[in-house]
Amino acid sequence: PPPEAPQALERSERVAFGALLATGLFLPLFPALKNLGMGVAVIAWLINLFATRRGPPRLTITLPLLCWLAISALSMVHSIAWAQSIRGLVKIANVALIAFVAADLLRTKRRLVALLIAVSIGAAIASVDGLLQVWWGVDPLRHHMAGNAPGGMRRLTATFGHANDFGVY
C-alpha cells in the first residue's frame, strides 16, 4: 500500500472514536446529534475494518445478539405491524454495531476514560437541565414542561421526552 494508507486508516479510526465520544456526550442532550455520531462512528469503523481486512472483535455477547436478531426476524411472520417490526430489527442491529464499535475502539484505558468523561459531561448537563426545569417549569435545552407527580412533586424529563427515560438514564 502507498505510504499514506496507514495514515488514512489511523485517521478513520480517530474519526470513529471521536464520533463515539460525541455520541456519549450528546446521548442525553440532542437525539439527532447522538444518532449522527453513532452513524459516523459505525461508518468510519466499517471503513477501517474493511480496509485493514480484519474481522470484527470476538465478543462474548455476539452469539446472544445474533440469536436476538434471528428470533426477532423470525417473529416478523406473526407481525401485524411490519413497519414497527422492521424498526425493532434496526434497533437491534444498531445495538450490535455499537457494541462491536465500542469493543474495538475502547482498547486502551485512555480511550475508555475519555468516553467515560464525555458521558459524564453529558449526564451533568442533563442533570443541570433537570434542576433548571424544577425552577423554571420548563427545561432550557428542549423546552419540555415538567410534569406533576403525586404529592405535588415535579416530574422531571430534562432533555428526554418522558420522565421515565430521564430516570433510567
mmCIF file of C-alpha atoms in Angstrom:
data_model
loop_
_atom_site.group_PDB
_atom_site.id
_atom_site.type_symbol
_atom_site.label_atom_id
_atom_site.label_comp_id
_atom_site.label_asym_id
_atom_site.label_seq_id
_atom_site.Cartn_x
_atom_site.Cartn_y
_atom_site.Cartn_z
ATOM 1 C CA PRO A 1 0.000 0.000 0.000
ATOM 2 C CA PRO A 2 1.130 3.593 -0.506
ATOM 3 C CA PRO A 3 2.733 5.351 2.487
ATOM 4 C CA GLU A 4 -0.359 7.488 3.062
ATOM 5 C CA ALA A 5 -2.566 4.395 3.544
ATOM 6 C CA PRO A 6 -1.629 3.768 7.210
ATOM 7 C CA GLN A 7 -2.295 7.434 7.985
ATOM 8 C CA ALA A 8 -5.716 7.232 6.347
ATOM 9 C CA LEU A 9 -6.532 4.091 8.325
ATOM 10 C CA GLU A 10 -5.399 5.742 11.538
ATOM 11 C CA ARG A 11 -7.493 8.786 10.657
ATOM 12 C CA SER A 12 -10.623 6.687 10.061
ATOM 13 C CA GLU A 13 -10.169 5.071 13.470
ATOM 14 C CA ARG A 14 -9.717 8.500 15.090
ATOM 15 C CA VAL A 15 -12.863 9.738 13.341
ATOM 16 C CA ALA A 16 -14.759 6.686 14.593
ATOM 17 C CA PHE A 17 -13.522 7.233 18.150
ATOM 18 C CA GLY A 18 -14.299 10.968 18.045
ATOM 19 C CA ALA A 19 -17.803 10.189 16.824
ATOM 20 C CA LEU A 20 -18.196 7.634 19.633
ATOM 21 C CA LEU A 21 -17.178 10.358 22.115
ATOM 22 C CA ALA A 22 -19.712 12.741 20.559
ATOM 23 C CA THR A 23 -22.372 10.041 20.844
ATOM 24 C CA GLY A 24 -21.653 9.617 24.545
ATOM 25 C CA LEU A 25 -21.666 13.367 25.113
ATOM 26 C CA PHE A 26 -24.868 14.095 23.192
ATOM 27 C CA LEU A 27 -26.817 10.978 24.231
ATOM 28 C CA PRO A 28 -28.969 12.762 26.824
ATOM 29 C CA LEU A 29 -28.986 16.130 25.092
ATOM 30 C CA PHE A 30 -29.800 16.053 21.400
ATOM 31 C CA PRO A 31 -31.074 12.823 19.795
ATOM 32 C CA ALA A 32 -30.227 13.981 16.271
ATOM 33 C CA LEU A 33 -26.579 14.648 17.189
ATOM 34 C CA LYS A 34 -26.422 11.349 19.057
ATOM 35 C CA ASN A 35 -27.745 9.494 16.004
ATOM 36 C CA LEU A 36 -25.365 11.371 13.711
ATOM 37 C CA GLY A 37 -22.449 10.493 15.986
ATOM 38 C CA MET A 38 -23.462 6.831 16.012
ATOM 39 C CA GLY A 39 -23.775 6.777 12.243
ATOM 40 C CA VAL A 40 -20.390 8.404 11.681
ATOM 41 C CA ALA A 41 -18.754 6.101 14.245
ATOM 42 C CA VAL A 42 -20.166 2.972 12.609
ATOM 43 C CA ILE A 43 -19.341 4.067 9.050
ATOM 44 C CA ALA A 44 -15.776 5.142 9.903
ATOM 45 C CA TRP A 45 -15.255 1.926 11.880
ATOM 46 C CA LEU A 46 -16.571 -0.206 8.999
ATOM 47 C CA ILE A 47 -14.289 1.614 6.548
ATOM 48 C CA ASN A 48 -11.332 0.916 8.821
ATOM 49 C CA LEU A 49 -12.423 -2.689 9.330
ATOM 50 C CA PHE A 50 -12.715 -3.434 5.601
ATOM 51 C CA ALA A 51 -9.560 -1.517 4.696
ATOM 52 C CA THR A 52 -7.467 -3.450 7.220
ATOM 53 C CA ARG A 53 -9.147 -6.735 6.219
ATOM 54 C CA ARG A 54 -9.678 -7.829 9.774
ATOM 55 C CA GLY A 55 -12.850 -9.175 11.271
ATOM 56 C CA PRO A 56 -14.980 -7.631 13.952
ATOM 57 C CA PRO A 57 -13.852 -8.199 17.525
ATOM 58 C CA ARG A 58 -14.861 -11.501 19.070
ATOM 59 C CA LEU A 59 -17.267 -10.702 21.872
ATOM 60 C CA THR A 60 -18.986 -12.869 24.422
ATOM 61 C CA ILE A 61 -22.214 -11.104 23.553
ATOM 62 C CA THR A 62 -22.014 -11.849 19.798
ATOM 63 C CA LEU A 63 -23.994 -15.094 19.930
ATOM 64 C CA PRO A 64 -26.806 -13.682 22.133
ATOM 65 C CA LEU A 65 -27.065 -10.600 19.889
ATOM 66 C CA LEU A 66 -27.235 -12.739 16.748
ATOM 67 C CA CYS A 67 -29.845 -15.024 18.356
ATOM 68 C CA TRP A 68 -31.886 -11.997 19.418
ATOM 69 C CA LEU A 69 -31.731 -10.621 15.872
ATOM 70 C CA ALA A 70 -32.628 -14.003 14.304
ATOM 71 C CA ILE A 71 -35.539 -14.641 16.698
ATOM 72 C CA SER A 72 -36.832 -11.130 16.097
ATOM 73 C CA ALA A 73 -36.609 -11.628 12.335
ATOM 74 C CA LEU A 74 -38.436 -14.953 12.587
ATOM 75 C CA SER A 75 -41.141 -13.437 14.765
ATOM 76 C CA MET A 76 -41.980 -10.990 11.976
ATOM 77 C CA VAL A 77 -44.031 -13.795 10.407
ATOM 78 C CA HIS A 78 -46.629 -13.106 13.104
ATOM 79 C CA SER A 79 -46.307 -9.326 12.990
ATOM 80 C CA ILE A 80 -49.359 -7.175 12.476
ATOM 81 C CA ALA A 81 -47.244 -4.013 12.151
ATOM 82 C CA TRP A 82 -44.389 -4.623 9.729
ATOM 83 C CA ALA A 83 -43.054 -1.077 9.986
ATOM 84 C CA GLN A 84 -42.731 -1.409 13.772
ATOM 85 C CA SER A 85 -41.111 -4.822 13.429
ATOM 86 C CA ILE A 86 -38.557 -3.537 10.949
ATOM 87 C CA ARG A 87 -37.816 -0.577 13.235
ATOM 88 C CA GLY A 88 -37.221 -3.055 16.050
ATOM 89 C CA LEU A 89 -34.802 -5.063 13.908
ATOM 90 C CA VAL A 90 -32.933 -1.878 13.022
ATOM 91 C CA LYS A 91 -32.658 -1.033 16.726
ATOM 92 C CA ILE A 92 -31.226 -4.467 17.486
ATOM 93 C CA ALA A 93 -28.741 -4.112 14.618
ATOM 94 C CA ASN A 94 -27.748 -0.672 15.939
ATOM 95 C CA VAL A 95 -27.120 -2.081 19.407
ATOM 96 C CA ALA A 96 -24.980 -4.857 17.937
ATOM 97 C CA LEU A 97 -22.981 -2.462 15.754
ATOM 98 C CA ILE A 98 -22.322 -0.042 18.620
ATOM 99 C CA ALA A 99 -21.242 -2.963 20.827
ATOM 100 C CA PHE A 100 -18.725 -4.024 18.147
ATOM 101 C CA VAL A 101 -17.525 -0.451 17.577
ATOM 102 C CA ALA A 102 -17.079 0.208 21.293
ATOM 103 C CA ALA A 103 -15.334 -3.124 21.903
ATOM 104 C CA ASP A 104 -12.919 -2.488 19.046
ATOM 105 C CA LEU A 105 -12.205 1.187 19.720
ATOM 106 C CA LEU A 106 -12.008 1.099 23.519
ATOM 107 C CA ARG A 107 -8.826 -0.965 23.560
ATOM 108 C CA THR A 108 -6.859 1.381 25.828
ATOM 109 C CA LYS A 109 -7.523 2.754 29.274
ATOM 110 C CA ARG A 110 -7.043 6.284 27.927
ATOM 111 C CA ARG A 111 -9.872 5.877 25.411
ATOM 112 C CA LEU A 112 -12.161 4.304 27.990
ATOM 113 C CA VAL A 113 -11.546 7.183 30.401
ATOM 114 C CA ALA A 114 -12.167 9.717 27.607
ATOM 115 C CA LEU A 115 -15.511 8.087 26.827
ATOM 116 C CA LEU A 116 -16.493 7.987 30.499
ATOM 117 C CA ILE A 117 -15.656 11.696 30.785
ATOM 118 C CA ALA A 118 -17.762 12.515 27.701
ATOM 119 C CA VAL A 119 -20.722 10.529 29.036
ATOM 120 C CA SER A 120 -20.324 12.144 32.475
ATOM 121 C CA ILE A 121 -20.305 15.640 30.964
ATOM 122 C CA GLY A 122 -23.480 14.830 29.020
ATOM 123 C CA ALA A 123 -25.097 13.450 32.181
ATOM 124 C CA ALA A 124 -24.054 16.508 34.190
ATOM 125 C CA ILE A 125 -25.531 18.857 31.589
ATOM 126 C CA ALA A 126 -28.783 16.849 31.522
ATOM 127 C CA SER A 127 -28.904 16.913 35.341
ATOM 128 C CA VAL A 128 -28.403 20.686 35.465
ATOM 129 C CA ASP A 129 -31.078 20.975 32.798
ATOM 130 C CA GLY A 130 -33.383 18.932 35.065
ATOM 131 C CA LEU A 131 -32.657 21.235 38.016
ATOM 132 C CA LEU A 132 -33.424 24.262 35.891
ATOM 133 C CA GLN A 133 -36.650 22.518 34.864
ATOM 134 C CA VAL A 134 -37.593 22.364 38.556
ATOM 135 C CA TRP A 135 -37.097 26.095 38.984
ATOM 136 C CA TRP A 136 -38.492 27.345 35.661
ATOM 137 C CA GLY A 137 -41.077 24.641 34.918
ATOM 138 C CA VAL A 138 -39.502 24.013 31.514
ATOM 139 C CA ASP A 139 -36.052 22.788 30.557
ATOM 140 C CA PRO A 140 -33.956 25.386 28.713
ATOM 141 C CA LEU A 141 -32.462 22.991 26.123
ATOM 142 C CA ARG A 142 -35.513 21.216 24.669
ATOM 143 C CA HIS A 143 -38.331 23.239 26.299
ATOM 144 C CA HIS A 144 -40.068 20.220 27.826
ATOM 145 C CA MET A 145 -42.574 21.032 30.560
ATOM 146 C CA ALA A 146 -42.115 19.471 33.972
ATOM 147 C CA GLY A 147 -44.953 17.130 34.880
ATOM 148 C CA ASN A 148 -46.593 16.654 38.250
ATOM 149 C CA ALA A 149 -46.190 13.546 40.352
ATOM 150 C CA PRO A 150 -48.438 12.539 43.261
ATOM 151 C CA GLY A 151 -47.905 14.795 46.262
ATOM 152 C CA GLY A 152 -47.253 17.878 44.153
ATOM 153 C CA MET A 153 -43.668 16.965 43.308
ATOM 154 C CA ARG A 154 -42.331 17.902 39.883
ATOM 155 C CA ARG A 155 -41.844 15.025 37.456
ATOM 156 C CA LEU A 156 -38.716 15.900 35.513
ATOM 157 C CA THR A 157 -37.968 14.988 31.942
ATOM 158 C CA ALA A 158 -34.949 17.285 31.374
ATOM 159 C CA THR A 159 -33.963 16.815 27.727
ATOM 160 C CA PHE A 160 -35.777 13.478 27.444
ATOM 161 C CA GLY A 161 -39.269 13.049 26.057
ATOM 162 C CA HIS A 162 -40.553 11.252 29.162
ATOM 163 C CA ALA A 163 -39.706 11.283 32.865
ATOM 164 C CA ASN A 164 -39.088 7.522 32.865
ATOM 165 C CA ASP A 165 -36.427 7.910 30.157
ATOM 166 C CA PHE A 166 -34.678 10.555 32.240
ATOM 167 C CA GLY A 167 -34.954 8.354 35.327
ATOM 168 C CA VAL A 168 -33.476 5.342 33.551
ATOM 169 C CA TYR A 169 -30.652 7.423 32.104
#
